[in-house]
Short mmCIF file of C-alpha atoms and ligand atoms in Angstrom, two decimals:
data_model
loop_
_atom_site.label_atom_id
_atom_site.label_comp_id
_atom_site.label_asym_id
_atom_site.label_seq_id
_atom_site.Cartn_x
_atom_site.Cartn_y
_atom_site.Cartn_z
CA MET A 1 31.53 7.74 20.99
CA ASN A 2 28.70 6.78 22.19
CA LYS A 3 27.56 2.76 21.69
CA ASN A 4 24.55 1.32 21.24
CA ILE A 5 23.31 -1.03 23.12
CA VAL A 6 21.06 -3.89 22.48
CA CYS A 7 19.87 -6.85 25.63
CA ILE A 8 18.17 -9.66 23.56
CA GLY A 9 15.85 -11.22 26.44
CA ALA A 10 13.26 -8.45 28.13
CA GLY A 11 12.85 -10.70 31.74
CA TYR A 12 13.37 -10.36 35.06
CA ILE A 13 17.18 -9.63 34.18
CA GLY A 14 17.19 -7.28 31.08
CA GLY A 15 14.46 -5.10 31.91
CA PRO A 16 15.76 -3.98 35.15
CA THR A 17 19.11 -4.19 34.38
CA MET A 18 18.62 -2.21 30.39
CA ALA A 19 16.45 -0.20 32.04
CA VAL A 20 19.17 1.45 34.87
CA VAL A 21 21.49 0.95 32.12
CA ALA A 22 19.43 3.63 29.82
CA MET A 23 18.46 5.98 33.62
CA MET A 24 22.92 6.37 33.39
CA ASN A 25 23.82 7.02 30.64
CA PRO A 26 21.00 8.99 29.26
CA ASP A 27 23.31 9.89 25.98
CA ARG A 28 23.24 6.03 24.71
CA LYS A 29 19.93 4.06 23.13
CA VAL A 30 19.26 1.02 24.48
CA VAL A 31 17.26 -1.28 23.09
CA VAL A 32 15.05 -3.78 24.55
CA CYS A 33 13.98 -7.42 22.90
CA ASP A 34 11.95 -10.37 23.03
CA ILE A 35 10.67 -12.70 21.01
CA ASP A 36 7.54 -12.71 23.65
CA ALA A 37 5.04 -10.44 22.03
CA LYS A 38 3.30 -10.10 25.20
CA ARG A 39 6.46 -9.41 27.34
CA ILE A 40 7.16 -6.47 24.80
CA ALA A 41 3.52 -5.17 25.24
CA ALA A 42 3.65 -5.38 28.53
CA TRP A 43 6.84 -3.69 28.94
CA ASN A 44 4.63 -1.64 26.34
CA SER A 45 2.35 -0.69 27.83
CA LYS A 46 0.56 2.77 28.21
CA LYS A 47 -0.68 2.10 31.37
CA TYR A 48 2.79 0.75 32.92
CA GLU A 49 1.40 -2.34 34.32
CA LEU A 50 4.82 -4.12 33.02
CA PRO A 51 5.10 -7.50 32.72
CA ILE A 52 7.14 -7.95 36.21
CA TYR A 53 6.86 -7.08 39.91
CA GLU A 54 10.15 -5.03 41.04
CA PRO A 55 9.76 -2.37 43.93
CA GLY A 56 10.80 0.98 42.45
CA LEU A 57 11.03 -0.72 38.52
CA VAL A 58 8.27 1.22 37.16
CA ASP A 59 9.42 4.76 38.36
CA VAL A 60 12.73 4.02 36.15
CA VAL A 61 10.58 3.06 33.31
CA ARG A 62 8.38 6.01 32.92
CA SER A 63 12.12 8.33 33.27
CA VAL A 64 13.84 6.55 30.30
CA ARG A 65 10.78 4.76 28.35
CA GLY A 66 10.65 6.75 24.29
CA ARG A 67 13.37 8.45 26.02
CA ASN A 68 16.41 6.43 25.46
CA LEU A 69 14.92 3.17 26.34
CA PHE A 70 12.71 1.35 23.59
CA PHE A 71 11.32 -2.44 23.73
CA THR A 72 10.95 -4.28 20.75
CA THR A 73 10.27 -7.76 18.80
CA ASP A 74 12.09 -6.64 15.71
CA ILE A 75 15.48 -8.55 17.29
CA LYS A 76 16.48 -7.92 13.17
CA LYS A 77 16.78 -4.53 13.48
CA ALA A 78 17.71 -3.90 16.80
CA VAL A 79 21.22 -5.80 16.25
CA LYS A 80 22.08 -4.08 13.35
CA GLU A 81 21.73 -0.66 14.80
CA CYS A 82 23.48 -1.62 18.09
CA ASP A 83 27.02 -1.85 18.46
CA ILE A 84 27.50 -3.77 22.18
CA VAL A 85 24.96 -6.72 22.91
CA PHE A 86 23.86 -8.11 25.57
CA VAL A 87 22.82 -11.44 26.42
CA GLY A 88 19.77 -12.33 29.24
CA VAL A 89 17.67 -15.18 27.54
CA ASN A 90 16.98 -17.84 29.69
CA THR A 91 19.16 -20.12 30.44
CA PRO A 92 16.72 -23.19 32.26
CA THR A 93 17.89 -27.01 33.45
CA LYS A 94 17.92 -28.94 31.37
CA MET A 95 15.08 -31.51 30.84
CA PHE A 96 16.25 -34.73 28.15
CA GLY A 97 19.00 -36.09 27.04
CA ARG A 98 22.81 -36.55 28.78
CA GLY A 99 22.80 -33.82 31.97
CA ALA A 100 19.65 -34.44 32.07
CA GLY A 101 17.82 -32.40 35.74
CA ARG A 102 21.75 -30.95 35.86
CA ALA A 103 23.13 -28.96 33.45
CA SER A 104 21.82 -26.15 31.86
CA ASP A 105 19.85 -26.47 29.15
CA LEU A 106 21.97 -23.82 26.10
CA GLN A 107 19.43 -23.99 23.31
CA PHE A 108 18.19 -20.04 23.45
CA TRP A 109 21.96 -19.24 24.41
CA GLU A 110 23.19 -21.05 20.90
CA ALA A 111 20.28 -19.75 18.82
CA THR A 112 20.76 -16.32 20.02
CA ALA A 113 23.86 -16.07 18.48
CA ARG A 114 23.00 -17.65 15.06
CA GLU A 115 20.43 -14.54 15.18
CA ILE A 116 22.89 -12.34 16.17
CA LYS A 117 25.25 -14.01 13.44
CA VAL A 118 23.35 -13.07 10.73
CA CYS A 119 22.20 -9.81 11.63
CA ALA A 120 24.94 -8.63 11.96
CA GLU A 121 26.55 -5.43 9.33
CA GLY A 122 29.48 -5.04 11.46
CA ASP A 123 31.80 -5.41 15.03
CA LYS A 124 30.57 -6.48 17.55
CA ILE A 125 30.77 -6.59 21.25
CA ILE A 126 28.12 -9.76 23.22
CA VAL A 127 27.63 -9.51 26.64
CA GLU A 128 26.65 -12.45 28.65
CA LYS A 129 24.12 -11.33 31.56
CA SER A 130 22.69 -14.43 31.77
CA THR A 131 23.82 -17.48 34.02
CA LEU A 132 25.96 -19.96 31.68
CA PRO A 133 27.96 -23.36 32.33
CA VAL A 134 32.06 -22.14 32.53
CA ARG A 135 33.32 -22.03 29.36
CA THR A 136 29.96 -20.90 27.21
CA ALA A 137 31.57 -17.60 25.82
CA ALA A 138 33.93 -20.44 24.37
CA ALA A 139 31.82 -21.89 22.15
CA MET A 140 29.52 -18.40 21.73
CA SER A 141 32.15 -17.21 20.05
CA ALA A 142 33.66 -20.23 18.65
CA ILE A 143 30.04 -20.07 16.33
CA LEU A 144 29.61 -16.49 16.12
CA ASN A 145 33.33 -16.14 14.52
CA ASP A 146 33.88 -19.20 12.28
CA HIS A 147 33.90 -17.46 8.81
CA ALA A 148 32.56 -13.72 10.07
CA LYS A 149 33.20 -11.12 8.19
CA HIS A 150 33.26 -9.09 11.46
CA GLU A 151 34.98 -9.84 14.48
CA PHE A 152 32.55 -10.91 17.68
CA ILE A 153 34.38 -10.07 21.95
CA VAL A 154 32.01 -12.32 23.71
CA LEU A 155 32.19 -11.10 26.92
CA SER A 156 30.43 -12.68 30.56
CA ASN A 157 28.90 -10.32 32.47
CA PRO A 158 27.03 -12.02 35.13
CA GLU A 159 24.59 -9.83 37.23
CA PHE A 160 24.10 -10.13 40.75
CA LEU A 161 20.48 -8.55 41.03
CA ALA A 162 17.96 -10.32 44.46
CA GLU A 163 14.44 -9.84 43.24
CA GLY A 164 13.17 -7.80 45.79
CA THR A 165 15.75 -5.46 45.70
CA ALA A 166 16.74 -5.59 42.16
CA ILE A 167 16.60 -1.34 41.32
CA ASN A 168 18.49 -0.33 44.79
CA ASP A 169 20.75 -3.93 43.99
CA LEU A 170 21.16 -2.08 41.02
CA LEU A 171 21.46 1.09 41.83
CA ARG A 172 24.16 0.57 44.58
CA PRO A 173 26.04 -3.27 43.54
CA ASP A 174 28.80 -4.08 45.84
CA ARG A 175 30.75 -5.05 42.60
CA VAL A 176 30.44 -5.76 38.70
CA LEU A 177 31.60 -8.35 36.94
CA ILE A 178 33.18 -7.99 33.87
CA GLY A 179 35.26 -10.71 31.69
CA GLY A 180 37.27 -10.84 28.92
CA PRO A 181 40.16 -12.32 26.68
CA ASP A 182 43.38 -11.12 27.75
CA THR A 183 43.89 -9.55 24.00
CA ALA A 184 44.25 -6.19 22.30
CA SER A 185 40.51 -5.58 21.06
CA GLY A 186 40.00 -7.85 24.66
CA ARG A 187 41.08 -5.27 26.66
CA ALA A 188 39.32 -2.09 24.35
CA ALA A 189 35.91 -4.30 24.27
CA VAL A 190 36.14 -4.97 28.43
CA ALA A 191 36.97 -0.93 28.98
CA GLN A 192 33.23 -0.02 27.13
CA ILE A 193 31.71 -2.11 29.39
CA CYS A 194 33.37 -0.56 32.03
CA ASP A 195 31.92 2.82 30.81
CA ILE A 196 28.72 1.69 30.57
CA TYR A 197 27.96 0.93 34.20
CA ALA A 198 30.35 4.54 35.56
CA GLY A 199 27.46 6.16 33.99
CA LYS A 200 27.31 9.16 32.17
CA GLY A 201 30.20 11.47 34.38
CA GLY A 202 31.28 8.51 36.64
CA ARG A 203 27.62 8.74 37.94
CA TRP A 204 26.52 5.38 38.41
CA VAL A 205 29.17 2.62 40.38
CA PRO A 206 32.81 3.53 41.16
CA ARG A 207 35.63 2.30 39.53
CA GLU A 208 37.21 0.76 42.29
CA ARG A 209 33.16 -1.63 42.74
CA ILE A 210 33.91 -2.47 38.66
CA LEU A 211 36.47 -5.64 38.97
CA THR A 212 37.40 -7.73 36.11
CA THR A 213 38.75 -11.40 34.90
CA ASN A 214 39.33 -13.77 32.77
CA VAL A 215 36.16 -14.64 31.05
CA TRP A 216 36.15 -17.71 33.08
CA SER A 217 36.77 -17.00 36.43
CA ALA A 218 33.96 -14.30 35.68
CA GLU A 219 31.57 -17.46 34.28
CA LEU A 220 32.38 -20.24 37.83
CA SER A 221 32.59 -16.70 39.92
CA LYS A 222 28.44 -16.88 39.09
CA LEU A 223 28.01 -19.31 39.53
CA ALA A 224 30.39 -20.48 42.92
CA ALA A 225 29.09 -17.21 44.81
CA ASN A 226 25.12 -18.57 43.91
CA ALA A 227 26.42 -21.66 45.35
CA MET A 228 27.81 -20.50 48.34
CA LEU A 229 24.50 -18.36 49.57
CA ALA A 230 22.69 -21.48 48.79
CA GLN A 231 24.75 -23.12 50.82
CA ARG A 232 24.11 -20.56 53.51
CA VAL A 233 20.21 -20.95 53.75
CA SER A 234 20.59 -25.52 53.80
CA SER A 235 22.99 -24.79 56.75
CA ILE A 236 21.03 -22.66 58.94
CA ASN A 237 18.09 -25.09 57.54
CA ALA A 238 19.52 -28.04 58.62
CA LEU A 239 20.50 -26.92 62.37
CA ALA A 240 16.77 -25.57 62.45
CA GLY A 241 15.95 -29.18 62.71
CA LEU A 242 18.44 -29.78 64.95
CA CYS A 243 17.42 -27.18 67.10
CA GLU A 244 13.37 -28.12 66.96
CA ALA A 245 14.81 -31.40 68.66
CA THR A 246 16.71 -29.62 71.04
CA GLY A 247 14.79 -26.01 71.81
CA ALA A 248 17.51 -24.51 71.27
CA ASP A 249 16.56 -20.86 69.32
CA VAL A 250 17.65 -21.01 65.93
CA ASP A 251 16.89 -16.87 65.46
CA GLU A 252 19.22 -17.14 68.70
CA VAL A 253 21.49 -19.49 66.91
CA ALA A 254 21.90 -17.04 63.82
CA ARG A 255 21.97 -14.26 65.41
CA VAL A 256 25.37 -15.21 68.05
CA MET A 257 26.84 -16.65 64.84
CA GLY A 258 26.00 -13.39 62.59
CA THR A 259 27.90 -11.44 65.14
CA ASP A 260 30.99 -13.02 63.73
CA HIS A 261 32.68 -10.39 61.47
CA ARG A 262 33.83 -13.87 59.70
CA ILE A 263 30.25 -15.43 58.90
CA GLY A 264 28.33 -11.89 58.47
CA PRO A 265 24.91 -11.94 60.00
CA GLU A 266 23.29 -11.74 56.09
CA PHE A 267 21.91 -15.01 54.64
CA LEU A 268 21.40 -16.66 57.62
CA LYS A 269 17.52 -16.60 58.05
CA ALA A 270 16.14 -20.16 58.26
CA GLY A 271 12.87 -20.55 56.53
CA PRO A 272 11.11 -23.20 54.19
CA GLY A 273 13.72 -23.35 51.80
CA PHE A 274 15.27 -21.21 49.14
CA GLY A 275 13.11 -20.86 45.50
CA GLY A 276 13.33 -18.80 42.38
CA SER A 277 14.98 -19.17 39.62
CA CYS A 278 18.63 -19.38 39.80
CA PHE A 279 19.72 -21.46 42.73
CA LYS A 280 18.62 -24.60 42.43
CA LYS A 281 19.33 -24.82 39.06
CA ASP A 282 23.25 -22.67 40.01
CA VAL A 283 24.11 -25.20 42.54
CA LEU A 284 22.95 -28.10 40.19
CA ASN A 285 25.00 -26.05 36.74
CA LEU A 286 28.17 -26.68 39.05
CA VAL A 287 27.73 -30.05 40.77
CA TYR A 288 27.24 -31.00 36.24
CA LEU A 289 30.23 -29.27 35.88
CA CYS A 290 31.86 -30.35 39.03
CA GLU A 291 31.18 -34.50 37.40
CA MET A 292 32.44 -33.55 33.99
CA PHE A 293 35.95 -32.93 35.26
CA GLY A 294 35.43 -36.25 37.21
CA LEU A 295 35.12 -34.65 40.71
CA HIS A 296 32.82 -36.67 42.32
CA THR A 297 33.10 -36.11 45.98
CA ALA A 298 32.53 -31.87 45.13
CA ALA A 299 29.72 -32.76 42.92
CA GLU A 300 27.70 -35.31 46.36
CA TYR A 301 28.95 -31.83 48.19
CA TRP A 302 26.31 -29.03 46.41
CA THR A 303 24.04 -32.04 45.39
CA GLY A 304 23.65 -32.02 49.54
CA VAL A 305 22.79 -28.39 49.36
CA ILE A 306 20.04 -29.09 46.94
CA LYS A 307 18.48 -32.52 49.00
CA MET A 308 18.50 -29.85 52.16
CA ASN A 309 15.88 -27.68 50.66
CA ASP A 310 14.01 -30.47 49.26
CA HIS A 311 14.47 -31.81 52.98
CA GLN A 312 13.05 -28.79 53.88
CA GLN A 313 9.98 -28.39 52.22
CA ALA A 314 8.97 -31.88 53.04
CA ARG A 315 9.48 -32.05 56.53
CA ILE A 316 6.97 -28.46 56.85
CA VAL A 317 4.29 -30.75 55.14
CA SER A 318 5.40 -33.65 58.39
CA ARG A 319 4.92 -31.20 61.15
CA LEU A 320 1.62 -30.31 60.06
CA PHE A 321 0.54 -33.88 59.88
CA LYS A 322 1.83 -34.52 63.35
CA GLU A 323 0.71 -31.29 64.41
CA MET A 324 -2.73 -32.06 63.13
CA PHE A 325 -3.77 -35.58 64.57
CA ASN A 326 -2.32 -37.44 61.62
CA THR A 327 -4.47 -36.50 58.82
CA LEU A 328 -4.76 -33.86 56.72
CA ALA A 329 -8.02 -35.18 54.82
CA ASN A 330 -10.09 -32.34 54.11
CA LYS A 331 -8.65 -30.04 56.43
CA LYS A 332 -8.98 -26.79 55.13
CA ILE A 333 -5.83 -24.23 55.11
CA ALA A 334 -4.73 -20.73 53.94
CA MET A 335 -1.79 -20.47 52.23
CA PHE A 336 -0.09 -17.12 53.12
CA GLY A 337 1.94 -15.88 50.23
CA PHE A 338 2.81 -17.88 47.20
CA ALA A 339 5.46 -15.75 45.36
CA PHE A 340 9.62 -17.70 46.48
CA LYS A 341 10.31 -14.70 48.41
CA ALA A 342 9.15 -10.64 49.55
CA ASP A 343 8.00 -8.04 47.15
CA THR A 344 7.61 -9.97 43.99
CA GLY A 345 5.74 -11.37 41.58
CA ASP A 346 7.84 -14.61 40.49
CA THR A 347 6.50 -18.29 41.59
CA ARG A 348 9.94 -20.15 40.41
CA GLU A 349 11.16 -23.03 42.53
CA THR A 350 9.00 -21.13 45.37
CA PRO A 351 8.80 -23.49 48.40
CA ALA A 352 4.85 -23.07 48.40
CA GLY A 353 4.77 -24.96 45.42
CA TYR A 354 6.17 -27.87 46.57
CA VAL A 355 4.82 -27.30 49.75
CA ALA A 356 1.16 -26.86 48.15
CA ARG A 357 0.99 -30.13 45.32
CA LEU A 358 2.21 -32.22 48.60
CA LEU A 359 -0.98 -31.08 50.95
CA HIS A 360 -2.81 -32.00 47.49
CA GLU A 361 -1.58 -34.99 47.84
CA GLU A 362 -3.55 -35.51 51.75
CA HIS A 363 -6.42 -34.00 50.63
CA VAL A 364 -6.57 -30.92 52.08
CA ARG A 365 -8.78 -28.12 50.88
CA LEU A 366 -5.89 -25.95 49.81
CA VAL A 367 -6.42 -22.22 49.84
CA ILE A 368 -3.42 -20.15 48.43
CA THR A 369 -3.56 -15.50 48.65
CA ASP A 370 -0.92 -13.20 47.79
CA PRO A 371 -0.72 -9.78 47.57
CA LYS A 372 1.60 -9.77 43.60
CA ALA A 373 1.73 -13.80 42.85
CA MET A 374 -1.64 -15.09 41.92
CA GLU A 375 -1.27 -14.95 38.27
CA ASN A 376 2.38 -16.94 38.08
CA GLY A 377 0.47 -19.27 40.74
CA ARG A 378 -2.77 -20.42 39.49
CA ARG A 379 -0.68 -20.57 36.18
CA ASP A 380 2.15 -23.05 38.94
CA LEU A 381 -0.82 -25.15 39.63
CA ALA A 382 -3.32 -25.32 36.89
CA ASP A 383 -3.05 -29.31 36.82
CA LEU A 384 -4.13 -29.06 40.38
CA ASP A 385 -7.78 -29.28 40.62
CA GLY A 386 -9.64 -28.52 43.79
CA ILE A 387 -7.49 -25.23 44.30
CA ALA A 388 -9.00 -22.18 45.46
CA TRP A 389 -7.29 -19.10 44.58
CA GLU A 390 -8.26 -15.51 47.12
CA ARG A 391 -7.17 -12.45 47.40
CA ASN A 392 -7.99 -11.55 50.49
CA PRO A 393 -6.21 -12.93 53.41
CA PHE A 394 -9.30 -12.43 56.19
CA LYS A 395 -12.17 -14.48 53.54
CA ALA A 396 -8.57 -17.47 52.72
CA ALA A 397 -8.34 -17.60 56.38
CA LYS A 398 -11.93 -18.09 57.10
CA ASP A 399 -13.44 -21.89 58.45
CA ALA A 400 -9.33 -23.00 58.12
CA ASP A 401 -8.30 -25.25 60.71
CA ALA A 402 -4.29 -24.34 59.91
CA VAL A 403 -2.99 -21.04 58.06
CA LEU A 404 0.89 -21.89 56.52
CA LEU A 405 2.50 -18.41 56.20
CA MET A 406 5.11 -19.29 53.36
CA THR A 407 5.87 -15.88 52.59
CA ASP A 408 7.10 -12.52 54.52
CA TRP A 409 5.85 -9.52 53.00
CA ARG A 410 5.27 -7.75 54.93
CA GLU A 411 1.73 -6.99 55.35
CA TYR A 412 1.44 -10.63 57.25
CA PRO A 413 1.81 -9.77 60.63
CA ALA A 414 0.23 -6.09 60.47
CA LEU A 415 -3.38 -7.79 59.92
CA ASP A 416 -6.17 -8.42 62.59
CA TRP A 417 -5.12 -11.66 63.50
CA ALA A 418 -7.71 -12.02 66.37
CA LYS A 419 -10.31 -11.17 63.93
CA ILE A 420 -8.30 -14.50 61.94
CA PHE A 421 -8.77 -15.90 64.60
CA ARG A 422 -12.39 -16.06 65.80
CA SER A 423 -13.40 -16.64 61.99
CA MET A 424 -11.51 -20.21 62.16
CA ARG A 425 -12.20 -23.17 63.05
CA LYS A 426 -11.26 -24.78 66.04
CA PRO A 427 -8.16 -26.31 67.47
CA ALA A 428 -6.79 -22.66 65.16
CA LEU A 429 -2.70 -23.09 64.19
CA VAL A 430 -0.50 -21.02 62.31
CA PHE A 431 2.40 -21.92 60.98
CA ASP A 432 4.99 -19.59 60.37
CA THR A 433 7.64 -21.20 57.97
CA ARG A 434 9.39 -17.23 58.07
CA ASN A 435 8.74 -16.70 61.81
CA CYS A 436 7.96 -13.53 61.20
CA LEU A 437 5.25 -13.02 63.30
CA ASP A 438 4.82 -12.74 66.99
CA ALA A 439 3.72 -15.69 68.13
CA LYS A 440 3.22 -14.60 71.84
CA ALA A 441 0.29 -12.77 70.41
CA LEU A 442 -0.59 -15.13 68.48
CA ARG A 443 -0.86 -17.60 71.60
CA LYS A 444 -2.35 -15.05 73.40
CA LEU A 445 -5.36 -14.61 71.35
CA GLY A 446 -5.87 -18.63 71.88
CA PHE A 447 -3.47 -19.91 68.27
CA LYS A 448 -1.45 -22.77 68.53
CA VAL A 449 2.19 -21.83 66.68
CA LEU A 450 4.39 -23.44 65.60
CA ASN A 451 7.83 -22.52 63.99
CA ILE A 452 11.35 -23.06 61.64
CA GLY A 453 14.12 -23.98 64.03
CA LYS A 454 12.71 -22.89 67.46
P1 NAD B 1 13.10 -14.86 32.06
O1 NAD B 1 12.75 -15.78 31.29
O2 NAD B 1 12.24 -14.01 32.79
O3 NAD B 1 13.63 -14.36 30.32
C1 NAD B 1 14.08 -14.53 29.62
C2 NAD B 1 13.99 -13.65 28.65
O4 NAD B 1 14.65 -14.17 27.31
C3 NAD B 1 11.85 -13.98 28.41
O5 NAD B 1 11.42 -12.90 27.84
C4 NAD B 1 12.51 -14.65 26.71
O6 NAD B 1 10.91 -14.55 26.26
C5 NAD B 1 13.68 -14.50 26.32
N1 NAD B 1 14.26 -15.09 25.41
C6 NAD B 1 14.23 -16.85 25.40
N2 NAD B 1 14.93 -16.46 24.18
C7 NAD B 1 15.25 -16.11 23.50
C8 NAD B 1 15.28 -15.47 22.14
N3 NAD B 1 16.00 -16.51 21.09
N4 NAD B 1 15.38 -13.95 21.31
C9 NAD B 1 14.73 -13.10 22.60
N5 NAD B 1 14.44 -13.11 23.23
C10 NAD B 1 14.81 -14.22 24.05
O7 NAD B 1 14.77 -14.85 33.03
P2 NAD B 1 15.21 -13.77 33.92
O8 NAD B 1 15.32 -14.65 35.49
O9 NAD B 1 15.13 -12.66 32.86
O10 NAD B 1 17.32 -14.34 33.88
C11 NAD B 1 17.91 -14.66 32.36
C12 NAD B 1 19.03 -15.41 32.78
O11 NAD B 1 20.04 -14.11 33.45
C13 NAD B 1 19.79 -16.83 33.53
O12 NAD B 1 20.19 -16.61 33.14
C14 NAD B 1 19.23 -16.66 34.70
O13 NAD B 1 19.83 -17.21 35.65
C15 NAD B 1 19.99 -14.62 34.94
N6 NAD B 1 20.07 -14.11 36.05
C16 NAD B 1 18.12 -14.33 36.07
C17 NAD B 1 18.68 -13.23 37.87
C18 NAD B 1 17.30 -12.60 38.30
O14 NAD B 1 16.66 -12.63 39.74
N7 NAD B 1 16.04 -13.77 37.80
C19 NAD B 1 19.47 -12.98 38.61
C20 NAD B 1 20.94 -12.83 37.79
C21 NAD B 1 20.92 -14.14 36.68
C1 UGA B 2 19.37 -14.53 44.38
C2 UGA B 2 20.87 -13.82 44.89
O1 UGA B 2 20.74 -13.11 45.90
C3 UGA B 2 21.22 -13.23 43.66
O2 UGA B 2 22.48 -12.10 43.97
C4 UGA B 2 21.09 -13.98 42.09
O3 UGA B 2 22.25 -12.55 41.40
C5 UGA B 2 20.50 -13.88 42.10
O4 UGA B 2 19.72 -15.01 42.34
C6 UGA B 2 20.04 -14.99 40.15
O5 UGA B 2 21.76 -15.30 39.90
O6 UGA B 2 19.09 -15.08 40.08
P1 UGA B 2 17.23 -14.36 44.31
O7 UGA B 2 17.42 -16.15 43.92
O8 UGA B 2 16.55 -12.89 43.56
O9 UGA B 2 18.51 -13.89 44.28
O10 UGA B 2 16.75 -14.23 45.92
P2 UGA B 2 17.45 -13.74 47.20
O11 UGA B 2 16.75 -12.66 48.53
O12 UGA B 2 18.45 -14.39 47.35
O13 UGA B 2 16.75 -15.49 47.74
C7 UGA B 2 16.42 -16.62 46.64
C8 UGA B 2 15.54 -17.85 48.17
O14 UGA B 2 17.00 -18.09 49.21
C9 UGA B 2 14.24 -16.64 48.55
O15 UGA B 2 13.83 -17.86 48.45
C10 UGA B 2 14.33 -16.94 49.88
O16 UGA B 2 13.44 -16.80 51.28
C11 UGA B 2 15.61 -17.19 50.45
N1 UGA B 2 16.37 -17.34 51.65
C12 UGA B 2 16.92 -16.18 51.70
C13 UGA B 2 16.57 -17.94 52.76
O17 UGA B 2 15.81 -18.77 53.00
N2 UGA B 2 16.74 -17.19 53.65
C14 UGA B 2 18.28 -16.09 54.02
O18 UGA B 2 18.66 -16.38 54.42
C15 UGA B 2 18.21 -15.56 52.42
#
């Protein structure tokens, strides 16, 4: 029998993942719930004005919504009627009490577990989709199964998609990871989740790409994968500073390193540092776990990855300061891009946000433009006065002393930079923190150009 699926949490993970699950499993009903009524209304909007921007997502939702994919705020009813519950609620860094600033805040998770227990009218498989500290499944299982009328099996199925490429990552994942208890019912539950990812008629993820482990390995592998990726970004950014000091070119160094198949070419792009909702939170979480287990040197090691990232953003402002005659007060800077990476409207932990705050402290007249992240950005910086937002990059750059490119949106290299140069105050500076513009061509036009790691 094809079991019905519910996902609690209709965010960047719950929405796209379940849309693809529904597309690949047309004979299963998939219901996505959230306590945020506005978000659910957006997922259900007639004009498909979805709550998040993700290339290709609208087409997938269009093909399944109302067929076997549904969005609702009625969590009780959805849980009652399903067999498998994915939980993809947010797990932000805890900001109070023990572990403040490092540990995960698990209050949403625990609330969700209690809610499931109250609504359930039969046995259920609970699947952790959120990124959680190691051994959360044990805590969840204890809450769910304490004096329970039904059996709850808790599995870990962390998600590895990256924003901006979510649909492709979901359709063609490097691997799917399912961790479960090594008991008869645990193994049977893991097999059921494997079936979902295999898709109807085995047309989705090939079996050899579905990895199964124990629950703790699955929980830790997710934190470990993000920490290793974040560490690569911090490593290349640490080298970028050295390149600037010595005359080496970080893109050349990365190219050379990347051709060694043991290192590989990806995740070696120097830039303004990593942003996004997960890298910082997950590395901090790993730091907290290390501390909890008395592994203080390991905790310090991973803390270095975050320190390097913060330093990279401070360095951007220092370089601007130096190049703009040691005063930024009242100068106009046009920030091109606010999203934490291209192809997303997400601004959580975006380097642009930190840099904007540092520039604001220097009394810069800041104008920010972004094709998809203006709404989120405005909300993030609502506490700062005097920041202007302008959809049109040409208008943003008019009379500016500098353009500071923070996000490598595809359209930026294609802009008419001669027109931008003409409209700016002179000397006109471009600081391309993503090394995505043609610096040579810009210099020919008369710009002074700064890059990262060159
Ligand atoms: P998000 O904030 O976009 O979405 C979480 C949603 O859960 C919100 O809409 C919130 O209203 C809802 N929610 C919270 N408590 C609830 C409750 N009790 N009942 C119902 N709904 C509730 O977060 P996200 O980016 O989707 O991340 C969710 C989890 O997935 C995190 O643990 C994150 O680390 C992990 N993750 C995210 C990504 C990503 O690309 N964003 C990738 C891999 C893993
Ligand atoms: C990341 C991981 O790549 C996903 O596998 C994981 O599922 C996800 O976190 C998560 O757990 O949430 P995401 O944060 O969406 O995905 O985006 P990435 O492509 O990893 O980029 C993260 C940040 O690193 C961005 O700010 C990006 O600009 C930066 N980055 C990335 C670099 O500066 N250089 C690089 O070479 C790569």
